[in-house]
Coordinates of C-alpha atoms and ligand atoms in Angstrom, one line a residue:
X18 CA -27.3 -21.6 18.8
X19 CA -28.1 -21.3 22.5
X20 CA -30.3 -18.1 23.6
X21 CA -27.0 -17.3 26.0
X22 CA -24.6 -16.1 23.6
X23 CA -27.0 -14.1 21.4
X24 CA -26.6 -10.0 22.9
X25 CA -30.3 -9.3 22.0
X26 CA -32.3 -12.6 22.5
X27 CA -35.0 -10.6 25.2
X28 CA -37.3 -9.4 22.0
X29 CA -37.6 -12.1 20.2
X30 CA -39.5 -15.5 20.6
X31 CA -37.7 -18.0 18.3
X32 CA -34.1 -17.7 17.3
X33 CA -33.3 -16.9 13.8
X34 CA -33.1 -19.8 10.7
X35 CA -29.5 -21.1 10.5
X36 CA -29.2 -19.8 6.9
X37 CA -29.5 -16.2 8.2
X38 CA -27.4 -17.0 11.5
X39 CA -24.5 -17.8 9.0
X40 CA -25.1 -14.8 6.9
X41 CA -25.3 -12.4 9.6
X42 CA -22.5 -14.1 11.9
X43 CA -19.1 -12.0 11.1
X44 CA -16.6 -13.4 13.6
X45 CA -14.7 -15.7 10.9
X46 CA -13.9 -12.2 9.5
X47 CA -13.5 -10.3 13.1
X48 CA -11.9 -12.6 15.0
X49 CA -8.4 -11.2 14.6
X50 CA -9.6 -7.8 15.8
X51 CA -9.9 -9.7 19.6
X52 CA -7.0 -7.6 21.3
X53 CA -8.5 -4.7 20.1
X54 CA -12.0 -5.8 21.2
X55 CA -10.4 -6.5 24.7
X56 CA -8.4 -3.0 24.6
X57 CA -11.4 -1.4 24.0
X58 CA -13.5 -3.1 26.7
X59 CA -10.7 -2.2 29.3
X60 CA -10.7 1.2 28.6
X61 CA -14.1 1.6 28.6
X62 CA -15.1 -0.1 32.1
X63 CA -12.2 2.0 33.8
X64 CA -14.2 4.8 32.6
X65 CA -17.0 3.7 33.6
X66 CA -15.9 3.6 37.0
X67 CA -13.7 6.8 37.4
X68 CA -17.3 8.1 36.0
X69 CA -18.7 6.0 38.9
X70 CA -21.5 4.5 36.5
X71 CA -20.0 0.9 37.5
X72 CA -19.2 0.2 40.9
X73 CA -15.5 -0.3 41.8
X74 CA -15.8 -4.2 42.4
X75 CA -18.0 -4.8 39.5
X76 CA -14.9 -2.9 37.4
X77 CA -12.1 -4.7 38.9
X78 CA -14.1 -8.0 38.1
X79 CA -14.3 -7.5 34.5
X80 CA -11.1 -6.0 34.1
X81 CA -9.5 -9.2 35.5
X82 CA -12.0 -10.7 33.4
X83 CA -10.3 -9.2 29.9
X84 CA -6.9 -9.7 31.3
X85 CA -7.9 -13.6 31.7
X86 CA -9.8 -14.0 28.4
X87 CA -6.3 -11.7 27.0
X88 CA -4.2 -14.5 27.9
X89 CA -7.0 -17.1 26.5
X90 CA -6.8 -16.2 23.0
X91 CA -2.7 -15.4 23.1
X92 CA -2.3 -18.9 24.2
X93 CA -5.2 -20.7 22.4
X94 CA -7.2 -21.7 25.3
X95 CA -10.3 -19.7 24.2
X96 CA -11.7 -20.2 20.7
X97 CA -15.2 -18.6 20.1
X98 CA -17.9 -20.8 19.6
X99 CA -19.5 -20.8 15.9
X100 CA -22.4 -19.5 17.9
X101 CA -20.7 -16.2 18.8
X102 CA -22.3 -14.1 16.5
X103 CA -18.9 -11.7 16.3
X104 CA -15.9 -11.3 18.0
X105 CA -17.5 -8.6 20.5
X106 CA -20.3 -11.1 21.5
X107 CA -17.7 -13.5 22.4
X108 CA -15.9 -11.7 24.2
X109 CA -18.2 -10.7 26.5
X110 CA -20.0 -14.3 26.3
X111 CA -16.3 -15.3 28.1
X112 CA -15.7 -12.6 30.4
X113 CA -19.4 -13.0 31.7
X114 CA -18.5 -16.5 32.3
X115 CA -15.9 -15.8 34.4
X116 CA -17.3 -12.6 36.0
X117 CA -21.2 -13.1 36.1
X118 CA -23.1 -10.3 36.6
X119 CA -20.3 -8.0 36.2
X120 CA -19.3 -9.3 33.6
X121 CA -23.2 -8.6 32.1
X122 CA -22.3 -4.9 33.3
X123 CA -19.9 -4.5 30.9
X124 CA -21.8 -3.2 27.9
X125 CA -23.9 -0.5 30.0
X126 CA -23.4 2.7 28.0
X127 CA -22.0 1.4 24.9
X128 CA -23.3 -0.3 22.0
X129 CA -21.8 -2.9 19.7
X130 CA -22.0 0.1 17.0
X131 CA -18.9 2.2 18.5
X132 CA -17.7 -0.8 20.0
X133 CA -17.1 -1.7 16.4
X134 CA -16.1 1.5 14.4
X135 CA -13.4 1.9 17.4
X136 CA -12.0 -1.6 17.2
X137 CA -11.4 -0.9 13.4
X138 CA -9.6 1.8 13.8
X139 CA -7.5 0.0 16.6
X140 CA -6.4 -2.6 14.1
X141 CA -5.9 -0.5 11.6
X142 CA -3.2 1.7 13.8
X143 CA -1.3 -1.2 15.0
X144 CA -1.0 -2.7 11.3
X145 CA 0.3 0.6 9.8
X146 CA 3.3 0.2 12.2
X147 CA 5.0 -2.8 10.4
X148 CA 3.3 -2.0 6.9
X149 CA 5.5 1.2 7.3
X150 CA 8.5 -0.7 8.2
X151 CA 8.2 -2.6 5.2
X152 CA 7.5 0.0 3.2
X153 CA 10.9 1.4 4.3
X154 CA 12.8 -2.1 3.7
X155 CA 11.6 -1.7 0.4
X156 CA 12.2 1.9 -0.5
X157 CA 15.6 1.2 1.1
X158 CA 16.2 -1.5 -0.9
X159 CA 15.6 0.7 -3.9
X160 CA 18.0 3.3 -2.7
X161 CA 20.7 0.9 -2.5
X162 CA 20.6 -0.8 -6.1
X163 CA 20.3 3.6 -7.2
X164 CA 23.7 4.5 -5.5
X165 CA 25.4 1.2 -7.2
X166 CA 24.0 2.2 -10.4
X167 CA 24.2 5.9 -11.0
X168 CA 27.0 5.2 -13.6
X169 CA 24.9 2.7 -15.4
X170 CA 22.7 3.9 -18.4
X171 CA 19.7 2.2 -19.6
X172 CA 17.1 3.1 -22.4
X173 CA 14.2 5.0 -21.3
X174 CA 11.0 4.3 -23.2
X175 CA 7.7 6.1 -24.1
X176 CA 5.4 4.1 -25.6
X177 CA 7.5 1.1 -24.8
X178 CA 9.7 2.1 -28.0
X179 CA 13.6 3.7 -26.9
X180 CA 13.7 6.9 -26.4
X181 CA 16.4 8.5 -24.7
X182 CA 19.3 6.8 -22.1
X183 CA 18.9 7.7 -18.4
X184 CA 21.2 6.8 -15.6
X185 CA 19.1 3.2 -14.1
X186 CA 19.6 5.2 -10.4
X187 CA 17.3 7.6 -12.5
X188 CA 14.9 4.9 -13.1
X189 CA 14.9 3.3 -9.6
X190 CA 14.7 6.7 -7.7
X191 CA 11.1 7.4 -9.6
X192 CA 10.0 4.7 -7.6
X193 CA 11.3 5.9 -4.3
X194 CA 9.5 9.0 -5.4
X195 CA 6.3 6.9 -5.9
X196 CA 6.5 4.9 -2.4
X197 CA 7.1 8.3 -0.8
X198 CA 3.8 10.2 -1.8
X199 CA 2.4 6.7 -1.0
X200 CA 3.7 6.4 2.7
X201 CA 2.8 10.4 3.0
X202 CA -0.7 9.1 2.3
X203 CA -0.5 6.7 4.8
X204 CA 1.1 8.6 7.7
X205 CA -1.5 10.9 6.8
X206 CA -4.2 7.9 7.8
X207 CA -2.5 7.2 10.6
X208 CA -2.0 11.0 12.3
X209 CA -5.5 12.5 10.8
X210 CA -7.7 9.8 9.7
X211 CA -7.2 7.2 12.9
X212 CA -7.2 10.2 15.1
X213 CA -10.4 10.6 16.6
X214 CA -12.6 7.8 19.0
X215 CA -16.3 6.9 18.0
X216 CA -16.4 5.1 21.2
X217 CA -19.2 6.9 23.2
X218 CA -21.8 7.6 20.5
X219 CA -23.9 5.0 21.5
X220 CA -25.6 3.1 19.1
X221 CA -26.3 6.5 17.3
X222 CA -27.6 8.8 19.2
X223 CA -25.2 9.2 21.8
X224 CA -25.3 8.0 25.6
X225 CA -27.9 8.6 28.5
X226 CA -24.7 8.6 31.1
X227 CA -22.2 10.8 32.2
X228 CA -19.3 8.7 30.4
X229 CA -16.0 10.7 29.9
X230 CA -15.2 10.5 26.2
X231 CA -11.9 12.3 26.3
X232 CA -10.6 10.0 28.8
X233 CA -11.4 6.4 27.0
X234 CA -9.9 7.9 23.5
X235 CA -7.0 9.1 25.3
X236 CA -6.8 6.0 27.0
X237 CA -6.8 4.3 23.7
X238 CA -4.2 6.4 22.3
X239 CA -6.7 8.6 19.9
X240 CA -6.4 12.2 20.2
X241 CA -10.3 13.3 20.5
X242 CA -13.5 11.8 20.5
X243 CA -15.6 12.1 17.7
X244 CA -17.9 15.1 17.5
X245 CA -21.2 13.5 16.3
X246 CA -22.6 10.1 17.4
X247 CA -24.2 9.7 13.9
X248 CA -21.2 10.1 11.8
X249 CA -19.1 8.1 14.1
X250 CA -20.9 4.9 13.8
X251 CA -22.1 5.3 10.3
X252 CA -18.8 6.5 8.0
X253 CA -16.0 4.6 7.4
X254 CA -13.7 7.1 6.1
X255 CA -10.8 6.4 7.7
X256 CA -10.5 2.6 6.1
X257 CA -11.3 4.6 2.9
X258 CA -8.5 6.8 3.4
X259 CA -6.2 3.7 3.9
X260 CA -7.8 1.7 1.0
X261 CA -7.2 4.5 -1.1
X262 CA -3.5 4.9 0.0
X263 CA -3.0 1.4 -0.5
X264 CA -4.7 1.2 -3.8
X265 CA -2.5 3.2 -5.5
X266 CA 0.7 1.7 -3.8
X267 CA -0.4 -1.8 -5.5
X268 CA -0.6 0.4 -8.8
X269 CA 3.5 1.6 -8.0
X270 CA 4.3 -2.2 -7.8
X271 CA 2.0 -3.4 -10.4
X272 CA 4.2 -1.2 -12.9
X273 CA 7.4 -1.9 -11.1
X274 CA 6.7 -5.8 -11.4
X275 CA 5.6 -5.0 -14.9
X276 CA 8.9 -4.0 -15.7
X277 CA 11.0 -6.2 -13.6
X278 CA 8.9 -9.3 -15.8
X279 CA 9.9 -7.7 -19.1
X280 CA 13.6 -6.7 -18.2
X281 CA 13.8 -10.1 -16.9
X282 CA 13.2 -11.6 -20.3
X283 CA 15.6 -13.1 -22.5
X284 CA 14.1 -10.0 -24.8
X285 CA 15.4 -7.8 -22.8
X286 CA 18.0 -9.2 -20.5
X287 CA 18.6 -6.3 -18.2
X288 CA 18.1 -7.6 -15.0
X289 CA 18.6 -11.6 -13.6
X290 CA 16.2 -11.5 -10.7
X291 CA 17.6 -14.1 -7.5
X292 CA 16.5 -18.1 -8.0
X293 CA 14.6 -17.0 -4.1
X294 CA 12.1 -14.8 -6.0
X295 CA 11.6 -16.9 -9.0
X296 CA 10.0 -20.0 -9.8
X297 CA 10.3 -23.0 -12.2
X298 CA 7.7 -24.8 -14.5
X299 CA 6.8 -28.4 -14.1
X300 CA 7.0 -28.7 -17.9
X301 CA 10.2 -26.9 -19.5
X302 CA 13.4 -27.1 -18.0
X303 CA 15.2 -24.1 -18.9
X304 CA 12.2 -21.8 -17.5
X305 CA 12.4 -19.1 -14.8
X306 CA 9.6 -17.8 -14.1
X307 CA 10.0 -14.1 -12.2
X308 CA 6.1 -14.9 -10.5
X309 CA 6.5 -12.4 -7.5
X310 CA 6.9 -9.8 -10.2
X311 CA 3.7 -10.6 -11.9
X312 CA 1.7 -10.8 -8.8
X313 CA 3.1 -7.7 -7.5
X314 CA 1.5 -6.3 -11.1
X315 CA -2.0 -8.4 -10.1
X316 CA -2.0 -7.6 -6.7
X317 CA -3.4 -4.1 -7.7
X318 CA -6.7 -5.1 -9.1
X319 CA -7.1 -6.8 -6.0
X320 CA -6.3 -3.4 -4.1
X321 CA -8.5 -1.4 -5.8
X322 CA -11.0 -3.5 -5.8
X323 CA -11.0 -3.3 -1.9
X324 CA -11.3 0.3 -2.0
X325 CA -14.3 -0.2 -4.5
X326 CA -15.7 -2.1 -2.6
X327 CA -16.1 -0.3 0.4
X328 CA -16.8 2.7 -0.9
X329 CA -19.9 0.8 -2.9
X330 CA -21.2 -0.9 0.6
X331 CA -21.0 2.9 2.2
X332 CA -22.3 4.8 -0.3
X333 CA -26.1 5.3 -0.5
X334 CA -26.6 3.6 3.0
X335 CA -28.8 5.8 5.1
X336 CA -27.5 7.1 8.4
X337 CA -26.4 6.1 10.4
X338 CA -25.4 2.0 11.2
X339 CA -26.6 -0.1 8.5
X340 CA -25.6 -4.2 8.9
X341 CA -23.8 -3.8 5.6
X342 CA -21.2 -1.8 7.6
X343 CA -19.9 -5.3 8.7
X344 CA -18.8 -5.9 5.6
X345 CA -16.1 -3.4 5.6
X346 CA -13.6 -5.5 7.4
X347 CA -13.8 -7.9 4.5
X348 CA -12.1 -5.4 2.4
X349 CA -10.0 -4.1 5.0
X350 CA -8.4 -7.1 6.2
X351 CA -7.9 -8.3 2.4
X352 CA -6.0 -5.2 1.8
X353 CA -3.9 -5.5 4.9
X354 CA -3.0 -9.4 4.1
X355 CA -2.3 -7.9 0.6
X356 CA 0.1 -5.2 1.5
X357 CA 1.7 -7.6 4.1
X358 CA 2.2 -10.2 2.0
X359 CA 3.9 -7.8 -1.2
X360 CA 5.5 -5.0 0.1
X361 CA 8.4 -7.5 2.2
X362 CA 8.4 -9.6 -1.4
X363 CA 8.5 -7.0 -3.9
X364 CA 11.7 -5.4 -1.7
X365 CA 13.3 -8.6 -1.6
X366 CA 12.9 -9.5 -5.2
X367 CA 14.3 -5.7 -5.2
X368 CA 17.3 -6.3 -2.8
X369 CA 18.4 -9.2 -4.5
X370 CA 18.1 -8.5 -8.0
X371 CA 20.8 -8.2 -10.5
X372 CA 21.0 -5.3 -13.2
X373 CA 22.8 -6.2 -15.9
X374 CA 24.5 -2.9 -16.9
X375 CA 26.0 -4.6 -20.2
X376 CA 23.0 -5.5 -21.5
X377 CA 21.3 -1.4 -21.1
X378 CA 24.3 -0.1 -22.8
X379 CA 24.2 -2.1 -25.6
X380 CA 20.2 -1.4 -25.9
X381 CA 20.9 2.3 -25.6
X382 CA 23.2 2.1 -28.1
X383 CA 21.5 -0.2 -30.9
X384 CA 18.8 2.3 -31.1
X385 CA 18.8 6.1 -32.4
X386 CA 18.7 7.2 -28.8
X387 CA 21.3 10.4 -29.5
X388 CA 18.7 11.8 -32.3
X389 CA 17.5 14.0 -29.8
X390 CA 20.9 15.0 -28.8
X391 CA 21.8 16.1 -32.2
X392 CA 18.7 18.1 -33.0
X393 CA 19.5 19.9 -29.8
X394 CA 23.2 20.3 -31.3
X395 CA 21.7 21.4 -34.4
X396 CA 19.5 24.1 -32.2
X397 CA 22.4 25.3 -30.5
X398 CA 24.2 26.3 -33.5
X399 CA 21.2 28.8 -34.2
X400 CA 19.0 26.0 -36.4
X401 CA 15.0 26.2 -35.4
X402 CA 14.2 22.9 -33.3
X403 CA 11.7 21.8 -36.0
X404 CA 13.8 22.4 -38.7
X405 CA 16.9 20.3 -37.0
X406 CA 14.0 17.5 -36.1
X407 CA 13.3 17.3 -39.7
X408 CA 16.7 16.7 -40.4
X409 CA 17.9 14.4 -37.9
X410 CA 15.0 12.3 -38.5
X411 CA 15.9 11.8 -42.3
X412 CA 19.5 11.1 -40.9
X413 CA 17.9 7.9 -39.2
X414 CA 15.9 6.8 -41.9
X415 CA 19.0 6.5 -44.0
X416 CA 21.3 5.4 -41.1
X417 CA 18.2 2.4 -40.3
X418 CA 17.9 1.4 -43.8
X419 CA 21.8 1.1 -44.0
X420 CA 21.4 -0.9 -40.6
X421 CA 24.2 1.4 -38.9
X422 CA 24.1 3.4 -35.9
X423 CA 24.3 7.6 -36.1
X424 CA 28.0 7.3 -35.1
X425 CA 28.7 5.9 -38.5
X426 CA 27.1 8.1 -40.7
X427 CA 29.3 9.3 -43.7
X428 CA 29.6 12.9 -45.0
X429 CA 27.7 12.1 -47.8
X430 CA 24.8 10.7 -45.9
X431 CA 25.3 14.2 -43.6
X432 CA 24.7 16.2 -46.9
X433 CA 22.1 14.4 -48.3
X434 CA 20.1 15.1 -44.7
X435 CA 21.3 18.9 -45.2
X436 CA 23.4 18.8 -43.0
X437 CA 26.8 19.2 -44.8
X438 CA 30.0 20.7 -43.2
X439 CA 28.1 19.5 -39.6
X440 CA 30.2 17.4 -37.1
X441 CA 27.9 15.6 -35.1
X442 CA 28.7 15.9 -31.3
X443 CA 29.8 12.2 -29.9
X444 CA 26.7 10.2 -29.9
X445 CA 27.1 7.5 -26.7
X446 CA 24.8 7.0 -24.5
X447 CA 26.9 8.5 -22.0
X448 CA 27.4 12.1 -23.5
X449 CA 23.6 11.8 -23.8
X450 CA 22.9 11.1 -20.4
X451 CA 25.1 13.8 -19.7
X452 CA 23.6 16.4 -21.7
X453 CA 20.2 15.9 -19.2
X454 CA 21.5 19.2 -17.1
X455 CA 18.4 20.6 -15.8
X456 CA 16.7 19.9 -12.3
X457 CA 15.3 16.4 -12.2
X458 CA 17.1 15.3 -15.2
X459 CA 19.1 12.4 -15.8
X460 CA 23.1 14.1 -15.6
X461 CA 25.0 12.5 -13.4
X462 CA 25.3 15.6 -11.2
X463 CA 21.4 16.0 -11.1
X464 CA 21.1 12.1 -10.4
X465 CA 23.5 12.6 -7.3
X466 CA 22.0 15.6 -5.8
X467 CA 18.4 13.7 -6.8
X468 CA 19.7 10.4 -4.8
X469 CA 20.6 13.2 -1.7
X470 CA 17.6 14.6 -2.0
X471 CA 15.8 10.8 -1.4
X472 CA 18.2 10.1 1.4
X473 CA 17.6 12.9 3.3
X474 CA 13.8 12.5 2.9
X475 CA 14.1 8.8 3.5
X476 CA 16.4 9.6 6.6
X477 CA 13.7 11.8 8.3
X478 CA 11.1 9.1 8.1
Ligands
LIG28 N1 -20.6 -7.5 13.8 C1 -21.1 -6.1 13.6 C2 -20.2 -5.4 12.6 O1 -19.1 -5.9 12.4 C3 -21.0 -5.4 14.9 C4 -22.1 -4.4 15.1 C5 -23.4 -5.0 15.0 N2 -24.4 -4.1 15.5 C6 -25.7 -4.4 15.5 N3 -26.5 -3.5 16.0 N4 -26.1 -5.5 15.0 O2 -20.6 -4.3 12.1

């Protein structure tokens, strides 16, 4: 590496052992944040000169400078050398090039420490805006296959065992409710967490000139500066904050792709998800493999593990910059890849799906999943629950070892159960559904006011 491009070659006498210089180099990873960097830079020399700490010429010099290196990287004419130590080093390596001493003017009252912890933030902002667009696409996507299906009923398990029918629009709307809280959590990142500007605190104890905070984060589109130079360049709570968010999105879409793989077994059969979201095997012929399901259920431990991560590189580090900050964009740019590459998937594997309403039925109504709806009968003609739950449930053992369903039971079979001179109430799935009255339950009328509800709130976003 040549002495030029290293930022702090004045105090020492030999350059550093090419084992540490690829260890300690980060622009592989920081690269992508070069608008940003550039962005940053702008808004900082303008300051610098309204402040009259750089002299007008110097600043129009290095903000042509930016604007020229800008158009470098957007049309590939300027890739860092390996010797750039990061993407902040090379930028300025560039626009000292072109503006010389200027250009070596650049950094006065700023250190590559809030240069940094700004930038992040930056990137993070301008990802959120298509990560929420997708996140929309998807929970869209969702609405639509829960207003086709509000009149189609499907088994709804605990314990992975039939328990009781629901409406499938039911089903798909707990995942809109899901997605929601999730993108709550991340307009909240966006509006409180990616609000204020570290740039200013120095390298951590602040800045020996009269620079005009206020004016660079508003500049940058931040609401506020930062109020402590030593938090702003040690914490890196608002990539927490996103990390977390996004964590427990993957953990939605891990159990939605959970589900979609089983229901798109031949076991189950309820859903036939499109040939564009499946794949084949090299192997067996007849397979269909539903693989964006199954990474949307791994993609989680990868999420999680980003926010782990982080959080394990922050904690016990003393204040305030410590080099292992640098590691957080490796976790923040995995997650963003992540969510960029699921979220548009896992709402077209959504979109495109095919429920197979046949299929439920018949599930919900091979199992016992009326018992409930017949102890509740049994209640409301005065019997104690526990008493009618004793009952019922002998009425299925007889009914299972007979191998027929509770519709078919025979007034004999009734009395045996004690429950003679009883007519059960009609046992389909449907009047079952039906029965599910209160708020949030699965009743038709409950489901439509439910998927209003979701509309509305989607509507707003
Ligand atoms: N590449 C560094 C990072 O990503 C930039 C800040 C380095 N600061 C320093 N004093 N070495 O964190």
């Amino acid at each position: 590496m040549s002495g030029g491009t290293r930022l702090w070659g004045g105090r020492f006498s030999g350059g550093p052992v090419e084992a540490f210089d690829r260890l300690n180099a980060s622009l592989a990873t920081d690269q992508r944040m070069w608008a940003q960097d550039i962005a940053g830079s702008v808004a900082h020399v303008s300051m610098l000169v309204t402040c009259g700490i750089l002299p007008g010429e110097d600043g129009e010099a290095v903000i042509r400078a930016l604007a020229q290196v800008h158009q470098e990287f957007a049309t590939d004419q300027f890739t860092p050398a390996a010797s750039d130590e990061d993407i902040h080093t090379a930028v300025e390596r560039r626009v000292t090039e072109i503006a010389g001493d200027a250009g070596a003017r650049m950094h006065t009252a700023r250190s590559r420490n809030d240069q940094v912890a700004t930038d992040v933030l930056l990137y993070l902002r301008e990802a959120l805006v298509g990560q929420l667009a997708g996140l929309r696409r998807l929970v869209d996507a969702l609405l639509e296959q829960a207003r086709q299906h509000v009149d189609t009923l499907v088994p709804g398990y605990t314990h992975l065992q039939r328990a009781q029918p629901v409406r499938l629009a039911h089903h798909l709307l707990a995942y809109v409710w899901m997605l929601a809280r999730d993108r709550a959590r991340l307009v909240q990142v966006r509006d409180v967490s990616l609000m204020e500007c570290p740039l200013g605190a120095g390298a951590l104890s602040g800045v020996g000139f009269p620079i005009d905070r206020a004016r660079t984060a508003t500049a940058l589109g931040f609401a506020r500066p930062t109020r402590n130079s030593l938090d702003s360049v040690a914490s890196r709570d608002a990539l927490a904050d996103y990390l977390h968010a996004v964590a427990t999105l993957g953990v939605h879409l891990s159990r939605m792709g959970e589900e979609l793989v089983l229901w798109s077994s031949e076991e189950f059969g309820f859903v036939v998800l499109s040939d564009g979201f499946t794949s084949g095997s090299s192997m067996l012929p007849q397979k269909k493999n539903p693989d964006a399901a199954e990474l949307a259920r791994a993609k989680a431990a990868r999420l999680i593990g980003d926010y782990a991560g982080l959080q394990n590189v922050v904690a016990k580090l003393p204040l305030a910059y410590n080099k292992d900050l640098q590691e957080d964009k490796h976790y923040l740019f995995d997650a963003v890849d992540t969510i960029d590459l699921l979220v548009p998937a896992v709402g077209g594997m959504v979109m495109t799906a095919r429920f197979q309403p046949e299929r439920m039925l018949q599930a919900c109504e091979a199992g016992y999943l009326a018992a409930t709806d017949l102890a509740d009968h049994l209640v409301r003609l005065g019997w104690p629950f526990r008493r009618a739950h004793e009952a019922v449930g002998q009425l299925v053992r007889s009914c299972a070892e007979r191998g027929v369903g509770l519709g078919d039971v025979s007034p004999a079979e009734l009395a045996a159960a004690g429950l003679a001179g009883i007519t059960p109430p009609p046992v389909t799935a449907e009047a079952s559904a039906e029965a599910k009255v209160a708020e949030g339950g699965t009743s038709r009328e409950r489901v439509l006011e439910q998927l209003a509800a979701a509309e509305a709130e989607v509507g707003a976003w």
